[in-house]
Tab-separated table of C-alpha atoms (C1' of nucleotides) in Angstrom:
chain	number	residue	atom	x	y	z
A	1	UNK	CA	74.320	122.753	127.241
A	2	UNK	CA	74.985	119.418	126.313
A	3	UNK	CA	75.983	119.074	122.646
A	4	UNK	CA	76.578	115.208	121.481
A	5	UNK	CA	79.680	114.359	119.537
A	6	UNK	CA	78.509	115.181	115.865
A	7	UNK	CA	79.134	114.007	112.321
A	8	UNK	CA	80.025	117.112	109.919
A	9	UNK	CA	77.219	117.391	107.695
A	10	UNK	CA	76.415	118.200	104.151
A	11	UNK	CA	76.097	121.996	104.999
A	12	UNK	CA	79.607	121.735	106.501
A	13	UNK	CA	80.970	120.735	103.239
A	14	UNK	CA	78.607	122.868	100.924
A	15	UNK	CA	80.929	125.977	101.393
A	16	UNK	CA	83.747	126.575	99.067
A	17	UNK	CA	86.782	124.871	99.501
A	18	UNK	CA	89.211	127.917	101.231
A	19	UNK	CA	87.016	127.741	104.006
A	20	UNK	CA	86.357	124.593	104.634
A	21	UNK	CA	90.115	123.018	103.815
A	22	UNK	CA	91.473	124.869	107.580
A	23	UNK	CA	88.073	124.286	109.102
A	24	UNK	CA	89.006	120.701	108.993
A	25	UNK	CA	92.259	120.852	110.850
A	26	UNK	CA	91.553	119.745	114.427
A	27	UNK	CA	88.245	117.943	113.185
A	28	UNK	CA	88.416	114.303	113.823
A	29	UNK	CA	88.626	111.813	111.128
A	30	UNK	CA	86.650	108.535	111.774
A	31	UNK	CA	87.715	105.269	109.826
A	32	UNK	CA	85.615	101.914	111.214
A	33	UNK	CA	87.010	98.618	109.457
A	34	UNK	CA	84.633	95.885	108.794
A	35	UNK	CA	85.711	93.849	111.658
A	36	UNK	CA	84.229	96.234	113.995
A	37	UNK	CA	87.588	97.840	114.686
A	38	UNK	CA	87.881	101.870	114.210
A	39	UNK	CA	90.640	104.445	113.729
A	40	UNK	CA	89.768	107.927	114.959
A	41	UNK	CA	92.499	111.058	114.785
A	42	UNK	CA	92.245	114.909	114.607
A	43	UNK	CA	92.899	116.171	111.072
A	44	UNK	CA	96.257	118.315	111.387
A	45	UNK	CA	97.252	118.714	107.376
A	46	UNK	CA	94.643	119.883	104.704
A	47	UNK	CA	95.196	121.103	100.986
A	48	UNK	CA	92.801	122.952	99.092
A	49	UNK	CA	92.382	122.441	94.909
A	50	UNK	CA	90.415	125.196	93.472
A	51	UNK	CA	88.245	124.992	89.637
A	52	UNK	CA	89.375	124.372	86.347
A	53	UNK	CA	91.407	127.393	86.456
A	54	UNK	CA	93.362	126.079	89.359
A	55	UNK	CA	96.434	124.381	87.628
A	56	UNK	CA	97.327	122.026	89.906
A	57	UNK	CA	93.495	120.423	90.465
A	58	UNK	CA	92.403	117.807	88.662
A	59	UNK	CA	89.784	119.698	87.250
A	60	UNK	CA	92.294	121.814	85.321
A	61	UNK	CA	91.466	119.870	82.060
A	62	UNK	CA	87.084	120.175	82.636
A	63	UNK	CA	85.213	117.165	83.805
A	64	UNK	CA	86.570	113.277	83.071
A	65	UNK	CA	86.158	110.349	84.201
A	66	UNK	CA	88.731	110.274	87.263
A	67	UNK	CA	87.600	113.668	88.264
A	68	UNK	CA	83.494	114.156	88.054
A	69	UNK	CA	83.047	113.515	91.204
A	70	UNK	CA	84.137	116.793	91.896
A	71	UNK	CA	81.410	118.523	89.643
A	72	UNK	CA	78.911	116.911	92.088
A	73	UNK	CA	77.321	117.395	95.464
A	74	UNK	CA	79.573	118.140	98.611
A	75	UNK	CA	80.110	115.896	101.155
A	76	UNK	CA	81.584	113.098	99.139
A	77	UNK	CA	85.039	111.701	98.851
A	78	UNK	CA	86.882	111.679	96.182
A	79	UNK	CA	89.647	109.394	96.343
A	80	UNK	CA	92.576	108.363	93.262
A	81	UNK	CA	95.724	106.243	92.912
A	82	UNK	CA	98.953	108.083	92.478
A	83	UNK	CA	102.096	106.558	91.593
A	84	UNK	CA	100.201	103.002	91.011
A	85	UNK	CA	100.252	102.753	94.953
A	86	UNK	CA	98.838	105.402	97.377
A	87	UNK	CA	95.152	106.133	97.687
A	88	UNK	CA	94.947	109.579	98.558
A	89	UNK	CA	91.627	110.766	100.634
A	90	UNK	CA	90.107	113.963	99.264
A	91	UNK	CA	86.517	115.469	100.085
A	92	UNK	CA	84.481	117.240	97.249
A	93	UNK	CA	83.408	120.892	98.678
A	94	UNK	CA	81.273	124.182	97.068
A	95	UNK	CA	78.439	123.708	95.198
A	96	UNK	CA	77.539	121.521	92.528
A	97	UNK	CA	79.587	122.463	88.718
A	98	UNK	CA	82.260	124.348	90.708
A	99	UNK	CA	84.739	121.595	90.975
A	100	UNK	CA	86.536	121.492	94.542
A	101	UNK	CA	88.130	119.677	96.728
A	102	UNK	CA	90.726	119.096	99.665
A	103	UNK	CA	93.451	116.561	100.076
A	104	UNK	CA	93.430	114.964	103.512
A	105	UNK	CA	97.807	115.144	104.273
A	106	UNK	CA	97.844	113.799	107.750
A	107	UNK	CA	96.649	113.491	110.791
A	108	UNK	CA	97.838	112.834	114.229
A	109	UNK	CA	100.022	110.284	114.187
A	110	UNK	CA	99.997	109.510	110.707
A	111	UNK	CA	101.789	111.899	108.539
A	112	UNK	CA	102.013	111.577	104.710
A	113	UNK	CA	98.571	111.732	102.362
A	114	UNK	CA	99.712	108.331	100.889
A	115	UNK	CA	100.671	106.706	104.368
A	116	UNK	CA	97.015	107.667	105.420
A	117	UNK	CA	95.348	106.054	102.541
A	118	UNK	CA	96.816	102.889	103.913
A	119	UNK	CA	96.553	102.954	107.090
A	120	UNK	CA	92.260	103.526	106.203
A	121	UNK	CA	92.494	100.883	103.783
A	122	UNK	CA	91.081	103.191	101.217
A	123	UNK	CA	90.837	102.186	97.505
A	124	UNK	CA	88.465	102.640	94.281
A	125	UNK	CA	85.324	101.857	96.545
A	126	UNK	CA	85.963	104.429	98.301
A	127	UNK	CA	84.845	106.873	95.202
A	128	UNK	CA	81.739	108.786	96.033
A	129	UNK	CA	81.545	107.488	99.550
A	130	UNK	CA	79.107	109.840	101.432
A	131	UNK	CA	80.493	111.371	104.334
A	132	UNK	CA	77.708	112.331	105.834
A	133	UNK	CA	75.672	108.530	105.468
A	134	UNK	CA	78.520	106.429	105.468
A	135	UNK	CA	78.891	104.295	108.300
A	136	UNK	CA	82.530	103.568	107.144
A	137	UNK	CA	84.503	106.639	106.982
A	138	UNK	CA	83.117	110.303	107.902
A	139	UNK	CA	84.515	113.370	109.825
A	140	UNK	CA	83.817	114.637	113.563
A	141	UNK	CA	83.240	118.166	115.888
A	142	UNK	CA	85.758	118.016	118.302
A	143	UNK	CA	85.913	119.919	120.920
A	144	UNK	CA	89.381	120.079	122.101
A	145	UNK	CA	91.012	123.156	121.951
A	146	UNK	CA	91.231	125.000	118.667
A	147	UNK	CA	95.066	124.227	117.136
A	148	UNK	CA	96.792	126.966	115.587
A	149	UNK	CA	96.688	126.899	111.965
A	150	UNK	CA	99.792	128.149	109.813
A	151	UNK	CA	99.150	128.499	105.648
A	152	UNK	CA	101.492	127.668	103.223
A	153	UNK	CA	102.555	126.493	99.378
A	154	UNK	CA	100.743	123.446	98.405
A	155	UNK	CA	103.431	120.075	98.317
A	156	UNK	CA	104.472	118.221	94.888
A	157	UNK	CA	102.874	120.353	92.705
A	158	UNK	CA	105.270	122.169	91.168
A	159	UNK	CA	104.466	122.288	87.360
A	160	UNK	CA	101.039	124.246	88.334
A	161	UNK	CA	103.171	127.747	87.255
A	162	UNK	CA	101.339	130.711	89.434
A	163	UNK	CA	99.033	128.312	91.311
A	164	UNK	CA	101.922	126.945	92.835
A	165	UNK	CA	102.591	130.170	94.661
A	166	UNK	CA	99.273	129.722	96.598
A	167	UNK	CA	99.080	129.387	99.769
A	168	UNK	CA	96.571	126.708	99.933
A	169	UNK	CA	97.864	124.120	102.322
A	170	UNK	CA	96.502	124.302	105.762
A	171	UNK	CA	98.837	123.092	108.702
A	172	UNK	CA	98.407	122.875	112.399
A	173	UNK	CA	101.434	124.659	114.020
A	174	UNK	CA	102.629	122.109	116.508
A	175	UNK	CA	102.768	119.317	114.271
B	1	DA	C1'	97.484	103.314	70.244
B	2	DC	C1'	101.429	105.201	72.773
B	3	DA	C1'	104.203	107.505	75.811
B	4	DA	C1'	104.718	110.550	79.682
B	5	DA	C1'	103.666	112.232	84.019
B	6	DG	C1'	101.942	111.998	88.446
B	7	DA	C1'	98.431	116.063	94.895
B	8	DT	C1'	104.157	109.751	97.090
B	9	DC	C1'	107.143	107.015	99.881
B	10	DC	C1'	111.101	104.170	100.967
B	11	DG	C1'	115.634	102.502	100.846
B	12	DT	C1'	120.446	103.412	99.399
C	1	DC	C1'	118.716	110.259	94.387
C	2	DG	C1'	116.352	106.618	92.007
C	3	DG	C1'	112.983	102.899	91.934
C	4	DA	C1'	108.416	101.046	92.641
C	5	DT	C1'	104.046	100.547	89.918
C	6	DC	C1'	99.897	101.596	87.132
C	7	DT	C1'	96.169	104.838	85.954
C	8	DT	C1'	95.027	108.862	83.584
C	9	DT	C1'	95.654	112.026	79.960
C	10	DG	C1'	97.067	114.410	75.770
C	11	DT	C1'	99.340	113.498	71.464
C	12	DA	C1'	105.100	114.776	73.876
DNA sequence: ACAAAGATCCGT
DNA sequence: CGGATCTTTGTA
């Protein structure tokens, strides 16, 4: 049966956050630039940040003015600077009030959450993008071959105590 | 108002 | 291993 290429859509992201962060990996992220140009790769590194009692997610401190996004509807991006330099590419997951969200790390070919963020050209603009409307940056089926996915300890977050210990980062083996 | 830290990366 | 570079956050 023949089943067009298809955006992810808001019921994709609607779930909560542990099932959708290694649902993404092998999904294909889709970037077009204004000049008509478009980069396109499969998703192979995801990280999952979990409510205000998650100590490493921004939402550890309740709702500000960086973070709110997060309180709202899934399907959206959520997107910060670190380090006064790297835009780094979340998307806001679960229902409404239960802040979530997961950290885009890499994909093929581009390794590195803040490498990624530049390579998209991402920046404050980018806050609240709608995945599933935009016609600048959303997320595809693919269907390739499923990729093997491996959990482990979420990267540079190491003050977060016991929430450190989870293993909330979604790999693809053979990367 | 201020100071400290940060979901990072690069060059030495 | 330290610097870049600047926004966010609690009050160190």
């Amino acid at each position: 049966m023949a089943r067009r290429v298809s955006r992810l859509g808001r019921n994709f992201f609607e779930r909560d956050v542990l099932e959708v962060a290694p649902d993404l990996i092998g999904r294909v992220l889709v970037r077009q630039f204004e000049d008509g140009s478009e980069f396109r790769a499969r998703i192979v590194e995801m990280e999952a940040y979990r409510g205000e009692e998650d100590l490493a997610c921004h939402a550890r401190f309740g709702k500000t003015e960086r973070n709110k996004v997060m309180y709202g509807k899934a399907g959206v991006v959520y997107v910060y600077l670190i380090y006064g330099m790297y835009w780094m590419l979340n998307f806001v997951t679960g229902k409404a009030d239960e802040p979530q969200a997961v950290l885009v790390r890499g994909v093929e070919g581009m390794i590195g959450p803040g490498r990624l963020g530049k390579q998209l050209e991402l920046d404050g603009g980018f806050y609240g993008e709608d995945l599933v409307k935009s016609k600048r940056l959303w997320v595809e089926n693919c269907n390739d071959e499923k990729l093997e996915i491996e959990a482990t300890n979420r990267i540079g977050i190491g003050y977060a105590g016991e929430w450190a210990r989870k293993k909330w980062r979604f790999v693809a083996k053979n990367c």
